[in-house]
PDB file of C-alpha atoms and ligand atoms in Angstrom:
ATOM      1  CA  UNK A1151       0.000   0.000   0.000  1.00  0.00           C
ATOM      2  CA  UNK A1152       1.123   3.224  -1.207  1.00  0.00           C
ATOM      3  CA  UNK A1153       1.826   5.786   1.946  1.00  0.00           C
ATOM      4  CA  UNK A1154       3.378   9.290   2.043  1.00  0.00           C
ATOM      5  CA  UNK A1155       5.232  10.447   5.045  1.00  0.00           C
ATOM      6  CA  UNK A1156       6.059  14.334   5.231  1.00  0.00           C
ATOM      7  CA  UNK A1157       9.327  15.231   5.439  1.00  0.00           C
ATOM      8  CA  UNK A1158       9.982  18.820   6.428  1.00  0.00           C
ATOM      9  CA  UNK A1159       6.998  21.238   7.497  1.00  0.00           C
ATOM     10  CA  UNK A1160       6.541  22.722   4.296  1.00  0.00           C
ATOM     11  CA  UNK A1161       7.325  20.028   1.552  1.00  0.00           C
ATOM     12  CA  UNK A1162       9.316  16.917   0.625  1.00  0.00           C
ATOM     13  CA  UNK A1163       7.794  13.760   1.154  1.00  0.00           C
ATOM     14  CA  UNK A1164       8.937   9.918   1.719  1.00  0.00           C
ATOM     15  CA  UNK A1165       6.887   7.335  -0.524  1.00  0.00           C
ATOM     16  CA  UNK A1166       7.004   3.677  -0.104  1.00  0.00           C
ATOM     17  CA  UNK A1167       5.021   0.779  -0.385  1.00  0.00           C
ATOM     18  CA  UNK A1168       5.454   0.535  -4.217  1.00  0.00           C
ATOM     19  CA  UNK A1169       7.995  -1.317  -6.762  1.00  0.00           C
ATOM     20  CA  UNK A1170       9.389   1.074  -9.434  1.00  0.00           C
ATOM     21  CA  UNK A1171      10.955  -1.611 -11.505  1.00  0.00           C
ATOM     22  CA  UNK A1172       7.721  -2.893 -12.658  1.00  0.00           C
ATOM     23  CA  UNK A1173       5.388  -0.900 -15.315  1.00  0.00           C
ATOM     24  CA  UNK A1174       3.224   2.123 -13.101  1.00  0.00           C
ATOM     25  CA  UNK A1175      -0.788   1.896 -13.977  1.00  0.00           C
ATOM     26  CA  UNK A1176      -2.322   5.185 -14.619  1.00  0.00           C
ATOM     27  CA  UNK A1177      -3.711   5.776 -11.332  1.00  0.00           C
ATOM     28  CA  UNK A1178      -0.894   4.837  -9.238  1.00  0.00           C
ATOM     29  CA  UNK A1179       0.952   7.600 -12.077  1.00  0.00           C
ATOM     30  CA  UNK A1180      -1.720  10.023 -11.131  1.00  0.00           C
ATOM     31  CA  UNK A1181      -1.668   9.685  -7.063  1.00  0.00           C
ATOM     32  CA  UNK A1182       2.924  10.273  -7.677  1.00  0.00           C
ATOM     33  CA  UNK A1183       1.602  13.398  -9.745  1.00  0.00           C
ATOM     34  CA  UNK A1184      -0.932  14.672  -7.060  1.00  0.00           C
ATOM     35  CA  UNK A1185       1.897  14.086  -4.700  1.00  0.00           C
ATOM     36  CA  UNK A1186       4.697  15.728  -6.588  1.00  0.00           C
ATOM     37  CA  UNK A1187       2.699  18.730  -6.911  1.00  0.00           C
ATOM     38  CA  UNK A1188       2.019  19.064  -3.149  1.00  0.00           C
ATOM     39  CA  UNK A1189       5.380  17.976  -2.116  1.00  0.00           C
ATOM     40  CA  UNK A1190       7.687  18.990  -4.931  1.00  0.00           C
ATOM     41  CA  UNK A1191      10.219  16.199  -3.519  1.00  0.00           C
ATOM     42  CA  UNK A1192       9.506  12.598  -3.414  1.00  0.00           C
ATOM     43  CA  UNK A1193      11.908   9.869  -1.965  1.00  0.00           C
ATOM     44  CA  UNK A1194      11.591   6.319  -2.650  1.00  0.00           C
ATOM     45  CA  UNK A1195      13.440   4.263  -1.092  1.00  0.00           C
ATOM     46  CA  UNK A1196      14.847   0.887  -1.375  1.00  0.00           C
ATOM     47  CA  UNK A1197      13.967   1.178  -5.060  1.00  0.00           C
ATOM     48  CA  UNK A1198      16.747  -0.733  -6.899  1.00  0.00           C
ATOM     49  CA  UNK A1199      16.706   0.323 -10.389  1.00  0.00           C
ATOM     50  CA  UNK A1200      18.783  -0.611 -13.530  1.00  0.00           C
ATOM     51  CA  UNK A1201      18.968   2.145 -15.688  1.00  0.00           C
ATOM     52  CA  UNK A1202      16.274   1.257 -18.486  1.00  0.00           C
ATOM     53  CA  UNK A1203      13.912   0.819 -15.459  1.00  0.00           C
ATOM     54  CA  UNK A1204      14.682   4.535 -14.676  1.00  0.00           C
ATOM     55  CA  UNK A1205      14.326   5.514 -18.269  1.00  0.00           C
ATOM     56  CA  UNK A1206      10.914   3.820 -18.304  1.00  0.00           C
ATOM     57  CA  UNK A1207       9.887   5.307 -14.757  1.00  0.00           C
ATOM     58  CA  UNK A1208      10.952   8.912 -16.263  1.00  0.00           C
ATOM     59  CA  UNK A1209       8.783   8.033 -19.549  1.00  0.00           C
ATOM     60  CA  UNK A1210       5.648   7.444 -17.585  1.00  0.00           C
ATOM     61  CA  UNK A1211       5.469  10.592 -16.875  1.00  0.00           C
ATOM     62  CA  UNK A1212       6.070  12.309 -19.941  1.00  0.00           C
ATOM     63  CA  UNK A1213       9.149  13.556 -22.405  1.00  0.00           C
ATOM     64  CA  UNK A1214      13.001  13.608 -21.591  1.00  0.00           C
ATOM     65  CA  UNK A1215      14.989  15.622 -22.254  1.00  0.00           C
ATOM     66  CA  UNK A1216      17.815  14.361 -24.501  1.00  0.00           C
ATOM     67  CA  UNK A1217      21.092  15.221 -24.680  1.00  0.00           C
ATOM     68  CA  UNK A1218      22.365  15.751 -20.809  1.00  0.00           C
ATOM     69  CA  UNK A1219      25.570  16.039 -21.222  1.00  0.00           C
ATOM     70  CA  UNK A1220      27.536  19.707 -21.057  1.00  0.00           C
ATOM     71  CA  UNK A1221      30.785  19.315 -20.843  1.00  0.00           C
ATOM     72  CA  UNK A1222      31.407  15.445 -21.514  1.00  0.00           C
ATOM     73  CA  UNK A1223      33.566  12.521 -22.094  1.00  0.00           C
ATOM     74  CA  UNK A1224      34.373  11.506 -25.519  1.00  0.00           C
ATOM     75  CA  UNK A1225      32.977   7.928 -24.228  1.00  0.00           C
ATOM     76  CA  UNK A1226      29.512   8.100 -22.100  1.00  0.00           C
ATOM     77  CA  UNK A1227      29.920   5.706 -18.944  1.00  0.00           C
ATOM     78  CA  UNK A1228      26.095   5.950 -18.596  1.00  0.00           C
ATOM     79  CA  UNK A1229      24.864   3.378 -21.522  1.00  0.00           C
ATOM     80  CA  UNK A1230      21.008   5.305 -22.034  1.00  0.00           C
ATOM     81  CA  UNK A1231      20.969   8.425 -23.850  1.00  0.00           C
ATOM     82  CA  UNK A1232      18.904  10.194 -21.793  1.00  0.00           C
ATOM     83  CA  UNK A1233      20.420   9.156 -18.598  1.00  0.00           C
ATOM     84  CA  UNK A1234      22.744  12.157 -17.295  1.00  0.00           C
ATOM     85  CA  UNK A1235      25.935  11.102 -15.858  1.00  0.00           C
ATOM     86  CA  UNK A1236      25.775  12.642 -11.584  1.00  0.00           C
ATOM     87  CA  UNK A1237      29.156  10.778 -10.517  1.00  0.00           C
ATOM     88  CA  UNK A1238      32.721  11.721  -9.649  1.00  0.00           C
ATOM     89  CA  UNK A1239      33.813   8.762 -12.028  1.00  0.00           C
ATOM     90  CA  UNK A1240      35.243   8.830 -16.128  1.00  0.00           C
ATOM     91  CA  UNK A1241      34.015   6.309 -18.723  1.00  0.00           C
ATOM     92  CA  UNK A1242      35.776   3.516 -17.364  1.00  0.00           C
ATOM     93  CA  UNK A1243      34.780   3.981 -13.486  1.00  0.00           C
ATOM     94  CA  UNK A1244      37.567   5.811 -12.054  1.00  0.00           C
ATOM     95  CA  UNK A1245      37.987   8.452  -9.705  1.00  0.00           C
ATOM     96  CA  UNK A1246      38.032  12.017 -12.090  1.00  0.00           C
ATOM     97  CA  UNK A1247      41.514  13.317 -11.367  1.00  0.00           C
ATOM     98  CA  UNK A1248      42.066  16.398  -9.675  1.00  0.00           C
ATOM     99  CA  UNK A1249      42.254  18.805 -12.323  1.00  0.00           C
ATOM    100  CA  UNK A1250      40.078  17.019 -14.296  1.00  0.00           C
ATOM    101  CA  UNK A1251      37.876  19.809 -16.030  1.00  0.00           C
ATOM    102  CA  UNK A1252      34.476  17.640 -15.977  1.00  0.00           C
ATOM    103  CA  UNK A1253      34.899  17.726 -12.506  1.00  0.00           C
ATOM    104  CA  UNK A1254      34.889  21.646 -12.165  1.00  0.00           C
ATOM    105  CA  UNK A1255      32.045  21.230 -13.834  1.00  0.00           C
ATOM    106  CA  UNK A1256      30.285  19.137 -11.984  1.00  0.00           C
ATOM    107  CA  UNK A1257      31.649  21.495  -8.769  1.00  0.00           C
ATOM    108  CA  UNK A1258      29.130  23.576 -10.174  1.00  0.00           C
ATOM    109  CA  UNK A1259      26.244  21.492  -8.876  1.00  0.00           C
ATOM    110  CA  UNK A1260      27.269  22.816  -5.273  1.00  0.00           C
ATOM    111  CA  UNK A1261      25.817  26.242  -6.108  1.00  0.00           C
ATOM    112  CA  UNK A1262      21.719  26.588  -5.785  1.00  0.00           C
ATOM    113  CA  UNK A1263      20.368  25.797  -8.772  1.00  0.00           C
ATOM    114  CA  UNK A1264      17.089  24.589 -11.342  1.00  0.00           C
ATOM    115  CA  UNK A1265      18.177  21.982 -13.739  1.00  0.00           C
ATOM    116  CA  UNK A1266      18.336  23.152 -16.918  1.00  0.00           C
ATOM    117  CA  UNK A1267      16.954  27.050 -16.430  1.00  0.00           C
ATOM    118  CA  UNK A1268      19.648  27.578 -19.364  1.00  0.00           C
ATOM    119  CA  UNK A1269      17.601  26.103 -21.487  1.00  0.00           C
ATOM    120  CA  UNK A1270      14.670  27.722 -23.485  1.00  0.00           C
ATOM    121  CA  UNK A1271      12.320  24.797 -22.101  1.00  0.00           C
ATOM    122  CA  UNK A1272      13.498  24.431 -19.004  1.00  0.00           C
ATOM    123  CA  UNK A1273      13.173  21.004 -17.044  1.00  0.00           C
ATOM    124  CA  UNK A1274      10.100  19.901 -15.242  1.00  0.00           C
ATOM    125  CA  UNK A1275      11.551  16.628 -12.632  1.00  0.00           C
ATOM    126  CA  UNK A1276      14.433  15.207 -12.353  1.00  0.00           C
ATOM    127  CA  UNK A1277      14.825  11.878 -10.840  1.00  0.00           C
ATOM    128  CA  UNK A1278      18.021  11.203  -9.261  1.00  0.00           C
ATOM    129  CA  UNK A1279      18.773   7.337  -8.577  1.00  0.00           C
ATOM    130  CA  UNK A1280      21.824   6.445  -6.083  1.00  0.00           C
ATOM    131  CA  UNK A1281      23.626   3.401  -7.390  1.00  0.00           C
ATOM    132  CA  UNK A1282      26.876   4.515  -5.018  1.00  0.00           C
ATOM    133  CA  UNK A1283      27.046   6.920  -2.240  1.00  0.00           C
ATOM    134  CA  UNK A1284      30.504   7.511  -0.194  1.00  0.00           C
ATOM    135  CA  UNK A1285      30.685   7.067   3.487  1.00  0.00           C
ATOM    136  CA  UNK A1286      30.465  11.068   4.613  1.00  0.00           C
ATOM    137  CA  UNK A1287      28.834  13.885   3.123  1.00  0.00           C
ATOM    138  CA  UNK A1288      27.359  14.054  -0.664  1.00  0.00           C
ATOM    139  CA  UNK A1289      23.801  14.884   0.885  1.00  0.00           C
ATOM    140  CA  UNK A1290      21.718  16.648  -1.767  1.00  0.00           C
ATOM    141  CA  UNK A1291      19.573  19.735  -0.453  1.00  0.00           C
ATOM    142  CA  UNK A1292      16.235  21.447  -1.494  1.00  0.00           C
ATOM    143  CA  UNK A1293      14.771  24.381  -1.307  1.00  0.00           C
ATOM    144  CA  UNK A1294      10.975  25.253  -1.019  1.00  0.00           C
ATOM    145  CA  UNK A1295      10.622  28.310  -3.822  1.00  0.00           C
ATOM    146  CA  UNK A1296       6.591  28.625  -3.510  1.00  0.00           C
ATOM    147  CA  UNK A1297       7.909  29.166   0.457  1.00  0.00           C
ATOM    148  CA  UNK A1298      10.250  31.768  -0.708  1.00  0.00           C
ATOM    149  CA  UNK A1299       7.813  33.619  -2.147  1.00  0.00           C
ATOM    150  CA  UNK A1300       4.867  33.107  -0.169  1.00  0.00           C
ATOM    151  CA  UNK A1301       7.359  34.999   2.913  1.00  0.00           C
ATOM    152  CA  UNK A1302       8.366  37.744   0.471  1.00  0.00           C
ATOM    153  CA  UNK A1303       7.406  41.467   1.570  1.00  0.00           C
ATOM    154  CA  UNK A1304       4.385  42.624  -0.746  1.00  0.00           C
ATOM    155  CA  UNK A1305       5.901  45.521  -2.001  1.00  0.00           C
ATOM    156  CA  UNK A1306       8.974  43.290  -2.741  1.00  0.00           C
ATOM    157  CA  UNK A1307       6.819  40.767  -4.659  1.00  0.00           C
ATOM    158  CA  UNK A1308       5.362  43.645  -7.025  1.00  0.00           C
ATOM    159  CA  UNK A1309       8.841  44.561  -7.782  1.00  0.00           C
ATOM    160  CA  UNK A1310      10.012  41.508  -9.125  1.00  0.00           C
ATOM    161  CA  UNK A1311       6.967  40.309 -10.984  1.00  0.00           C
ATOM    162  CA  UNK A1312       7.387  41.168 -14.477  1.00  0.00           C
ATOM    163  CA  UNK A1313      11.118  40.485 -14.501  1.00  0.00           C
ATOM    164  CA  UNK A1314      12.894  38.535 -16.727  1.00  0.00           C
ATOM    165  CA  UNK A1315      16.490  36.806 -16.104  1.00  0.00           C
ATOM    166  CA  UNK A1316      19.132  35.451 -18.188  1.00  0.00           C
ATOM    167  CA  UNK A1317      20.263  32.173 -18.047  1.00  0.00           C
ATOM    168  CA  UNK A1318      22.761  30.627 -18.726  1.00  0.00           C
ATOM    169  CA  UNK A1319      25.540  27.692 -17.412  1.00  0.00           C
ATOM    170  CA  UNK A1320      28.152  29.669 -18.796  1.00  0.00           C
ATOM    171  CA  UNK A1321      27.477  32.274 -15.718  1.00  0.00           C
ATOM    172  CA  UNK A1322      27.307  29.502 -13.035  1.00  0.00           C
ATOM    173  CA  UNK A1323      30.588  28.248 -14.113  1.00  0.00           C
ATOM    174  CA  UNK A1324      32.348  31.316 -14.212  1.00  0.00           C
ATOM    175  CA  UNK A1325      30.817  31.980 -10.831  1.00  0.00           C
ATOM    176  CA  UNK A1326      32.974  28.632  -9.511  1.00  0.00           C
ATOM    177  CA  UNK A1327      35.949  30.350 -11.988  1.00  0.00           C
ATOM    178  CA  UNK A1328      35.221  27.781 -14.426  1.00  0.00           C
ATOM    179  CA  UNK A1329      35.999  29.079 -17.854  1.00  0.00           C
ATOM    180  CA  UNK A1330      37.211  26.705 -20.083  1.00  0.00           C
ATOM    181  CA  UNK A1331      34.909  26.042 -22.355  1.00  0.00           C
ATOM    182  CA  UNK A1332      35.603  25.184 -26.028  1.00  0.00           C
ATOM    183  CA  UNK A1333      34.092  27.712 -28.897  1.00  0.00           C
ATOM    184  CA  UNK A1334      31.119  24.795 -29.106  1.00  0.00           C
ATOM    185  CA  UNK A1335      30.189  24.763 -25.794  1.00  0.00           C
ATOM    186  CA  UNK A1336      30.012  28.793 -25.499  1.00  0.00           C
ATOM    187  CA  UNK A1337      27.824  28.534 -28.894  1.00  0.00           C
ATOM    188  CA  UNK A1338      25.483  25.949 -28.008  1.00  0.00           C
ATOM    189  CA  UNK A1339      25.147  27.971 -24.252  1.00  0.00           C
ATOM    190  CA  UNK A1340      23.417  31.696 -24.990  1.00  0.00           C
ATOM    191  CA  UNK A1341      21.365  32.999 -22.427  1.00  0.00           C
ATOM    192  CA  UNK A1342      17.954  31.964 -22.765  1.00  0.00           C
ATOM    193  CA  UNK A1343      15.300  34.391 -21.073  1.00  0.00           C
ATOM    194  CA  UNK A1344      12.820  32.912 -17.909  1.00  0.00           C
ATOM    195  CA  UNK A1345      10.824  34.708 -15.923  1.00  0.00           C
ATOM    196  CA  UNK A1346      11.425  35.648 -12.320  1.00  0.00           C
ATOM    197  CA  UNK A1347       8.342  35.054 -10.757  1.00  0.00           C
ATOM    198  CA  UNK A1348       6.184  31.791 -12.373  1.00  0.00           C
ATOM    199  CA  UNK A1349       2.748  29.972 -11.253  1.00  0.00           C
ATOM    200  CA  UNK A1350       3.098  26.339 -10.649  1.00  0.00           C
ATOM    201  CA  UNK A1351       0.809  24.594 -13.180  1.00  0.00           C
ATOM    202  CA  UNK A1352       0.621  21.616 -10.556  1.00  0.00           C
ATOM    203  CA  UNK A1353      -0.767  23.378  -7.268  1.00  0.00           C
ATOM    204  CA  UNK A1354      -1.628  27.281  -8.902  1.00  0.00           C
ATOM    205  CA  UNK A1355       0.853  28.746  -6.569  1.00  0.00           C
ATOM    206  CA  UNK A1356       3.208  31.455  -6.883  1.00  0.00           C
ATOM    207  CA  UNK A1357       6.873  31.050  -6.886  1.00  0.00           C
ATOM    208  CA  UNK A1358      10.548  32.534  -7.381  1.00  0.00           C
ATOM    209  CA  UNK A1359      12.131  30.889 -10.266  1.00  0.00           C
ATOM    210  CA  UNK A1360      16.009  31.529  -9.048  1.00  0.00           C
ATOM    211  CA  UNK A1361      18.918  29.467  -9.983  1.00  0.00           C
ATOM    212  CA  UNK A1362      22.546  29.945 -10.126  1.00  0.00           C
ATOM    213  CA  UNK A1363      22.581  30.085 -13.896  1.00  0.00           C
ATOM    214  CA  UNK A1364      21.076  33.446 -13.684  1.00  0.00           C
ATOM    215  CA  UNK A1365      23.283  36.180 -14.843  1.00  0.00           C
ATOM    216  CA  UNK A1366      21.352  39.288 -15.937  1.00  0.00           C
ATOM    217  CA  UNK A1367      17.989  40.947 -15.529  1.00  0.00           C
ATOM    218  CA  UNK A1368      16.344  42.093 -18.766  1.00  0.00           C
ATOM    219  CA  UNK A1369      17.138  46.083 -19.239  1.00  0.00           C
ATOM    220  CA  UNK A1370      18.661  46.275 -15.834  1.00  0.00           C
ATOM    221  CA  UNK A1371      22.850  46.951 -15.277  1.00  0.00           C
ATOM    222  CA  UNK A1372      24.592  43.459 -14.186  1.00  0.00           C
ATOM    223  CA  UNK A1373      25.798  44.629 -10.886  1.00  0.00           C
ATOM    224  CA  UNK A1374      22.322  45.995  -9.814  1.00  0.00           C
ATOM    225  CA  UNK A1375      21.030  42.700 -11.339  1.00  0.00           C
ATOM    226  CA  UNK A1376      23.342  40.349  -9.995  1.00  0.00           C
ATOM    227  CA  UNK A1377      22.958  42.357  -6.512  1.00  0.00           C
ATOM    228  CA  UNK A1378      19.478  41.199  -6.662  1.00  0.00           C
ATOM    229  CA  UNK A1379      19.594  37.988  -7.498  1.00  0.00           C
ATOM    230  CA  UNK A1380      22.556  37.140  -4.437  1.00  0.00           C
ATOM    231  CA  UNK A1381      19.837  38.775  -2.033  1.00  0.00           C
ATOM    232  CA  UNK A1382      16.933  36.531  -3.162  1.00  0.00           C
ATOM    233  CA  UNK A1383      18.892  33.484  -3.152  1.00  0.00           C
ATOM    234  CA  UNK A1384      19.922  34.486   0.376  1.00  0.00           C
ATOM    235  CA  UNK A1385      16.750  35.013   1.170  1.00  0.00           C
ATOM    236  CA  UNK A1386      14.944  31.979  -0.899  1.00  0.00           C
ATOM    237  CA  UNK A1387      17.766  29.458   0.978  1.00  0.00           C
ATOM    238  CA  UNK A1388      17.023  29.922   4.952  1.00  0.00           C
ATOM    239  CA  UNK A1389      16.983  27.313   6.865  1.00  0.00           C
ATOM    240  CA  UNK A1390      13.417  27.317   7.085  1.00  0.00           C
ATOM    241  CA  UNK A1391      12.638  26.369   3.043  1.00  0.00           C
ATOM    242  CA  UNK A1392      15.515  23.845   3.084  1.00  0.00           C
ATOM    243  CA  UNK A1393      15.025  20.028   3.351  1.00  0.00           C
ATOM    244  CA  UNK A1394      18.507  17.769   3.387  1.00  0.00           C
ATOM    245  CA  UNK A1395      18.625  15.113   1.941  1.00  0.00           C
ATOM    246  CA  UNK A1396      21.290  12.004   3.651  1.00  0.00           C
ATOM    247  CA  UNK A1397      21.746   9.250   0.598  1.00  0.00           C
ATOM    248  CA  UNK A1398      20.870   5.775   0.809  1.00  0.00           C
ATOM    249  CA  UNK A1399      21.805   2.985  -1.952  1.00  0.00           C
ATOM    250  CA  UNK A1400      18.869   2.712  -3.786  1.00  0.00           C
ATOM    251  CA  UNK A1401      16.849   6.346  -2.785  1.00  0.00           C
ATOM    252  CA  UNK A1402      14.796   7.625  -5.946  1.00  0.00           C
ATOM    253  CA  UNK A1403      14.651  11.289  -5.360  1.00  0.00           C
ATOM    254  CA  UNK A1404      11.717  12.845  -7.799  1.00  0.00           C
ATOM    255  CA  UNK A1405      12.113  16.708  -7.619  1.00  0.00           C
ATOM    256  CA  UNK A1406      10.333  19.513  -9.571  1.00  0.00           C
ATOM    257  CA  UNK A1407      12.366  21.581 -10.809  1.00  0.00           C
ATOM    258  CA  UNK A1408       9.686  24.134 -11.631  1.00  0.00           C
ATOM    259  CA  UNK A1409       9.125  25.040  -7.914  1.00  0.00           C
ATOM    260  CA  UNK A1410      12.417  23.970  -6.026  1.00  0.00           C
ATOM    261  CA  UNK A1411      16.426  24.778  -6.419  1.00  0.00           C
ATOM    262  CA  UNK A1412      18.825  22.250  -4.934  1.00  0.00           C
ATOM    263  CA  UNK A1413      22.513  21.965  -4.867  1.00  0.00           C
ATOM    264  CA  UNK A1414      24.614  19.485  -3.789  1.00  0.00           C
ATOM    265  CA  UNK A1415      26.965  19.310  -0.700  1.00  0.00           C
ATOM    266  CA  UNK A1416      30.405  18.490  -0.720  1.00  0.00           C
ATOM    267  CA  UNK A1417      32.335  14.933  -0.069  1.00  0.00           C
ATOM    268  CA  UNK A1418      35.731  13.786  -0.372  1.00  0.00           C
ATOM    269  CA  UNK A1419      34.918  13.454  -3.938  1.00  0.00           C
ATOM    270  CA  UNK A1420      39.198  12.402  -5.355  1.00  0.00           C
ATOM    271  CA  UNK A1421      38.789   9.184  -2.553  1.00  0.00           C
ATOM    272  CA  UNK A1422      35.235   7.938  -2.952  1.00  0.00           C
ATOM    273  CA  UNK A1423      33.139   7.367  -5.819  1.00  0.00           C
ATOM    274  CA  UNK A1424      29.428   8.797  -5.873  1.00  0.00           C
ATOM    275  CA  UNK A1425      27.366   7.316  -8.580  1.00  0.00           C
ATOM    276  CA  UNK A1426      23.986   8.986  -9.122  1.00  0.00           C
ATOM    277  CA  UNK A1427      22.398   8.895 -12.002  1.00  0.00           C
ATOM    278  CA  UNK A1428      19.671  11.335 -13.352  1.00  0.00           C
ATOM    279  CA  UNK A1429      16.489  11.325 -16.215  1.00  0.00           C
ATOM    280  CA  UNK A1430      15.125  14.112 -16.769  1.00  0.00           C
ATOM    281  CA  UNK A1431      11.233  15.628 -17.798  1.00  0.00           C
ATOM    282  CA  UNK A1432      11.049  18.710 -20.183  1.00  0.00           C
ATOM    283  CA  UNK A1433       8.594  21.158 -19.144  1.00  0.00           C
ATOM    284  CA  UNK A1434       6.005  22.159 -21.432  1.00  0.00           C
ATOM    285  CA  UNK A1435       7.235  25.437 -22.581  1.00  0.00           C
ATOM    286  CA  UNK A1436       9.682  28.524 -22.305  1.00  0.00           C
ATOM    287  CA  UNK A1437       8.502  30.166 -19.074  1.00  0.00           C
ATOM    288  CA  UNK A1438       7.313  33.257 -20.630  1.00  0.00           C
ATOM    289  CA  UNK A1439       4.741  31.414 -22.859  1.00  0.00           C
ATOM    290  CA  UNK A1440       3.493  29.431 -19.524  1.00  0.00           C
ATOM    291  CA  UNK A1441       0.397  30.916 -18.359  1.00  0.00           C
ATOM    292  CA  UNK A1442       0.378  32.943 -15.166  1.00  0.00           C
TER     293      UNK A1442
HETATM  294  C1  LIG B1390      21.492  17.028 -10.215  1.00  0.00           C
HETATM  295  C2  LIG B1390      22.199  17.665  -9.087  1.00  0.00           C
HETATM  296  C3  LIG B1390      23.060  17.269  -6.884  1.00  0.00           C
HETATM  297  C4  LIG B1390      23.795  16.174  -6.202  1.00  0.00           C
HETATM  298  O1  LIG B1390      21.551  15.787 -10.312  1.00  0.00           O
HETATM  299  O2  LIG B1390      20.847  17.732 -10.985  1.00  0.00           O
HETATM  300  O3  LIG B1390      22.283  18.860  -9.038  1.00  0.00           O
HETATM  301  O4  LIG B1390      23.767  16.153  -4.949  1.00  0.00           O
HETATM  302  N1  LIG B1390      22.658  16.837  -8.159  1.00  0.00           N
HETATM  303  O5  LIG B1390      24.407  15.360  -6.891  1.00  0.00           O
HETATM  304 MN1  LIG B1391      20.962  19.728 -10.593  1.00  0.00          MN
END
């Protein structure tokens, strides 16, 4: 029997009493839907997937996105195309060295963040699988952006609600000082515009739409921009919105991305592998064609 445990007082719930390996019937589709978009984070544990299982889980509820890789290997370690590599560990398993430049980029992941803001259709959930965790740290957090905005001043919510941000993963990188990318991976990454301020389609709340990709406000200057931004990510990522999540072999963690940020925390990343591994939903639209 399916049961739902909150997690945190305002979102994040445990789910259990269901096998994910097996094909999901509509309804039991429909009650992870109803749940998602009350609790924005779902964990299922004990769920031990193999990655087409994932793939098909992902599918059930909709399109992924293709094409997750950024800055990549010349060989994929992750067999499924639409399975994004979320591990410490090159095509043939080991440890990424040092000053390997894939992992700056996946340092990046430590800053607050919406998968896949940069892109014009942004990403609706992800669903992160843990295949390896290491022994200390590596938690993954959340944070509650309907919450954010819900606790925002009034006169402070009129200000931001026509904005528009630029996004892009070139700016979160160069936040971390991460700058090498080739003339292909600049090209492929222009800002892409989103809105600040969104309505979830799932509950019909309101919500701050902040991630670390952001690098300019439309028609603003950057450093009054970027000034902006710091103080509503300070302000969206207080204690009080932010669920933690410890890893266990085998957790599911369903997130939507359209209402939460999360970032990972650090671990001794060049002695221990971590092997996550991610699928991905589109959203249905660029943010400024989503109703509001
Ligand atoms: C991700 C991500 C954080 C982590 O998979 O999109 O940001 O803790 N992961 O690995
Ligand atoms: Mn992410």
């Amino acid at each position: 029997m399916l049961q739902i445990t909150p997690l945190h007082p305002l979102f994040a719930a445990r789910v259990t009493g269901l096998d994910l390996r097996t094909p999901l019937a509509p309804e039991l589709r429909a009650r992870i839907e109803a749940a998602m978009d009350a609790y924005a984070v779902l964990v299922f544990p004990d769920q031990a997937l193999d990655d087409a299982q994932q793939v098909a889980f992902g599918q059930a509820f909709g399109e992924l996105e293709p094409d997750p890789s950024v800055v990549g290997d010349d060989k994929r370690r992750v067999g499924h195309a639409a399975m994004n590599d979320i591990s410490n560990l090159d095509s043939a398993g080991r440890i990424l060295a040092a000053d390997d430049r894939r992992r700056f980029n996946n340092l990046g992941n430590l800053l607050w963040h919406s998968d896949s803001s940069f892109k014009a259709t942004p990403a609706k959930y992800s669903m992160l699988h843990a295949r390896v965790i290491p022994p200390h740290g590596g938690e993954t957090e959340f944070a509650d952006m309907r919450a954010a905005w819900d606790a925002l001043p009034r006169e402070m919510q009129a200000k931001l609600f026509d904005l528009v941000c630029e996004h892009s993963l070139i700016y979160s990188r160069a936040t971390m000082g991460f700058t090498a990318f080739t003339p292909e991976e600049l090209a492929r990454r222009t800002p892409v515009p989103q809105r600040l301020v969104r309505r979830h389609a799932g509950s019909g709340r309101l919500l701050l739409y902040l991630s670390a990709h952001i690098g300019e406000i439309r028609g603003w200057p950057r450093p009054e921009a970027l000034a902006l931004v710091r103080d509503l990510m300070e302000h969206a990522t207080q204690r009080q919105f932010v669920y933690r999540h410890p890893w266990r072999q085998h957790d599911l963690v369903v997130w939507d991305n359209r209402c939460t940020m999360h970032r990972a925390r650090p671990y001794e990343d060049k002695l221990y592998p971590r092997d996550l591994r991610r699928v991905t939903l589109r959203d249905s639209a660029p943010t400024l064609e989503q109703p509001r």
